[in-house]
mmCIF file of C-alpha atoms in Angstrom:
data_model
loop_
_atom_site.group_PDB
_atom_site.id
_atom_site.type_symbol
_atom_site.label_atom_id
_atom_site.label_comp_id
_atom_site.label_asym_id
_atom_site.label_seq_id
_atom_site.Cartn_x
_atom_site.Cartn_y
_atom_site.Cartn_z
ATOM 1 C CA THR A 6 62.757 95.301 95.152
ATOM 2 C CA VAL A 7 60.576 97.737 97.086
ATOM 3 C CA GLY A 8 57.461 96.234 95.539
ATOM 4 C CA LYS A 9 58.533 92.757 96.604
ATOM 5 C CA LEU A 10 58.986 93.912 100.195
ATOM 6 C CA THR A 11 55.423 95.209 100.410
ATOM 7 C CA ARG A 12 53.800 92.309 98.552
ATOM 8 C CA ARG A 13 52.664 89.273 100.517
ATOM 9 C CA ALA A 14 53.952 85.802 99.662
ATOM 10 C CA GLY A 15 50.551 84.488 98.574
ATOM 11 C CA LYS A 16 46.885 85.392 98.562
ATOM 12 C CA ASN A 17 46.178 83.218 101.626
ATOM 13 C CA SER A 18 49.139 84.527 103.583
ATOM 14 C CA ASN A 19 48.183 86.279 106.828
ATOM 15 C CA GLY A 20 51.685 87.125 108.080
ATOM 16 C CA LEU A 21 54.815 88.760 106.830
ATOM 17 C CA SER A 22 56.982 87.281 104.143
ATOM 18 C CA GLN A 23 60.497 86.181 105.024
ATOM 19 C CA MET A 24 62.004 89.250 103.364
ATOM 20 C CA GLN A 25 59.629 91.625 105.172
ATOM 21 C CA ALA A 26 60.477 90.064 108.538
ATOM 22 C CA MET A 27 64.209 90.278 107.864
ATOM 23 C CA SER A 28 63.956 93.888 106.676
ATOM 24 C CA ALA A 29 61.989 94.873 109.787
ATOM 25 C CA ALA A 30 64.535 93.190 112.063
ATOM 26 C CA LEU A 31 67.462 94.934 110.370
ATOM 27 C CA ALA A 32 65.662 98.288 110.391
ATOM 28 C CA SER A 33 64.971 98.011 114.111
ATOM 29 C CA ILE A 34 68.711 97.804 114.751
ATOM 30 C CA ILE A 35 69.390 101.056 112.874
ATOM 31 C CA GLY A 36 67.583 103.847 114.708
ATOM 32 C CA THR A 37 67.886 107.350 116.076
ATOM 33 C CA GLY A 38 70.321 106.131 118.724
ATOM 34 C CA SER A 39 72.880 105.734 115.968
ATOM 35 C CA ILE A 40 72.650 109.414 115.095
ATOM 36 C CA ALA A 41 73.045 110.561 118.693
ATOM 37 C CA GLY A 42 75.861 108.054 119.249
ATOM 38 C CA VAL A 43 77.866 109.364 116.316
ATOM 39 C CA ALA A 44 77.540 112.968 117.461
ATOM 40 C CA THR A 45 78.566 112.063 121.010
ATOM 41 C CA ALA A 46 81.534 109.961 119.864
ATOM 42 C CA ILE A 47 82.846 112.707 117.577
ATOM 43 C CA PHE A 48 82.444 115.272 120.330
ATOM 44 C CA TYR A 49 84.332 113.220 122.942
ATOM 45 C CA GLY A 50 86.657 111.127 120.785
ATOM 46 C CA GLY A 51 87.410 113.387 117.863
ATOM 47 C CA PRO A 52 87.512 112.397 114.212
ATOM 48 C CA GLY A 53 89.510 109.215 114.973
ATOM 49 C CA ALA A 54 86.428 107.781 116.635
ATOM 50 C CA VAL A 55 84.655 107.705 113.267
ATOM 51 C CA PHE A 56 87.052 105.046 111.961
ATOM 52 C CA TRP A 57 86.361 102.734 114.880
ATOM 53 C CA MET A 58 82.627 103.354 114.538
ATOM 54 C CA TRP A 59 82.867 102.230 110.907
ATOM 55 C CA VAL A 60 84.787 99.098 111.942
ATOM 56 C CA SER A 61 82.285 98.222 114.657
ATOM 57 C CA ALA A 62 79.362 99.007 112.342
ATOM 58 C CA VAL A 63 80.653 96.657 109.646
ATOM 59 C CA LEU A 64 81.206 93.879 112.174
ATOM 60 C CA GLY A 65 77.770 94.473 113.678
ATOM 61 C CA MET A 66 76.056 94.460 110.284
ATOM 62 C CA MET A 67 77.815 91.250 109.276
ATOM 63 C CA THR A 68 76.817 89.577 112.536
ATOM 64 C CA GLY A 69 73.216 90.770 112.301
ATOM 65 C CA PHE A 70 72.869 89.715 108.667
ATOM 66 C CA ALA A 71 74.368 86.289 109.326
ATOM 67 C CA GLU A 72 72.124 85.780 112.356
ATOM 68 C CA LYS A 73 68.960 86.681 110.441
ATOM 69 C CA THR A 74 69.975 84.638 107.408
ATOM 70 C CA LEU A 75 70.605 81.560 109.540
ATOM 71 C CA ALA A 76 67.315 82.091 111.361
ATOM 72 C CA ILE A 77 65.451 82.066 108.045
ATOM 73 C CA ARG A 78 67.340 79.088 106.611
ATOM 74 C CA LEU A 79 67.261 76.911 109.730
ATOM 75 C CA ARG A 80 63.755 77.639 110.979
ATOM 76 C CA SER A 81 61.532 74.678 111.692
ATOM 77 C CA ALA A 82 58.095 74.260 110.160
ATOM 78 C CA PRO A 83 55.217 75.079 112.521
#
């Protein structure tokens, strides 16, 4: 899987593959702000805040994945 992410689609390909573009978009969502946000939420909200962070994270990941998947499937040819 890792090898496929770094490999280009073809020898004449100058851009990113679809999987590389989707992986980069998903990785940009998950950053250092998540780490600071968790620490702040636990400090102010207590351990109960972790449950709601998990719920919102799952909903956010599902929305982001669906959005990127639809963008790949429904893109128009240049």
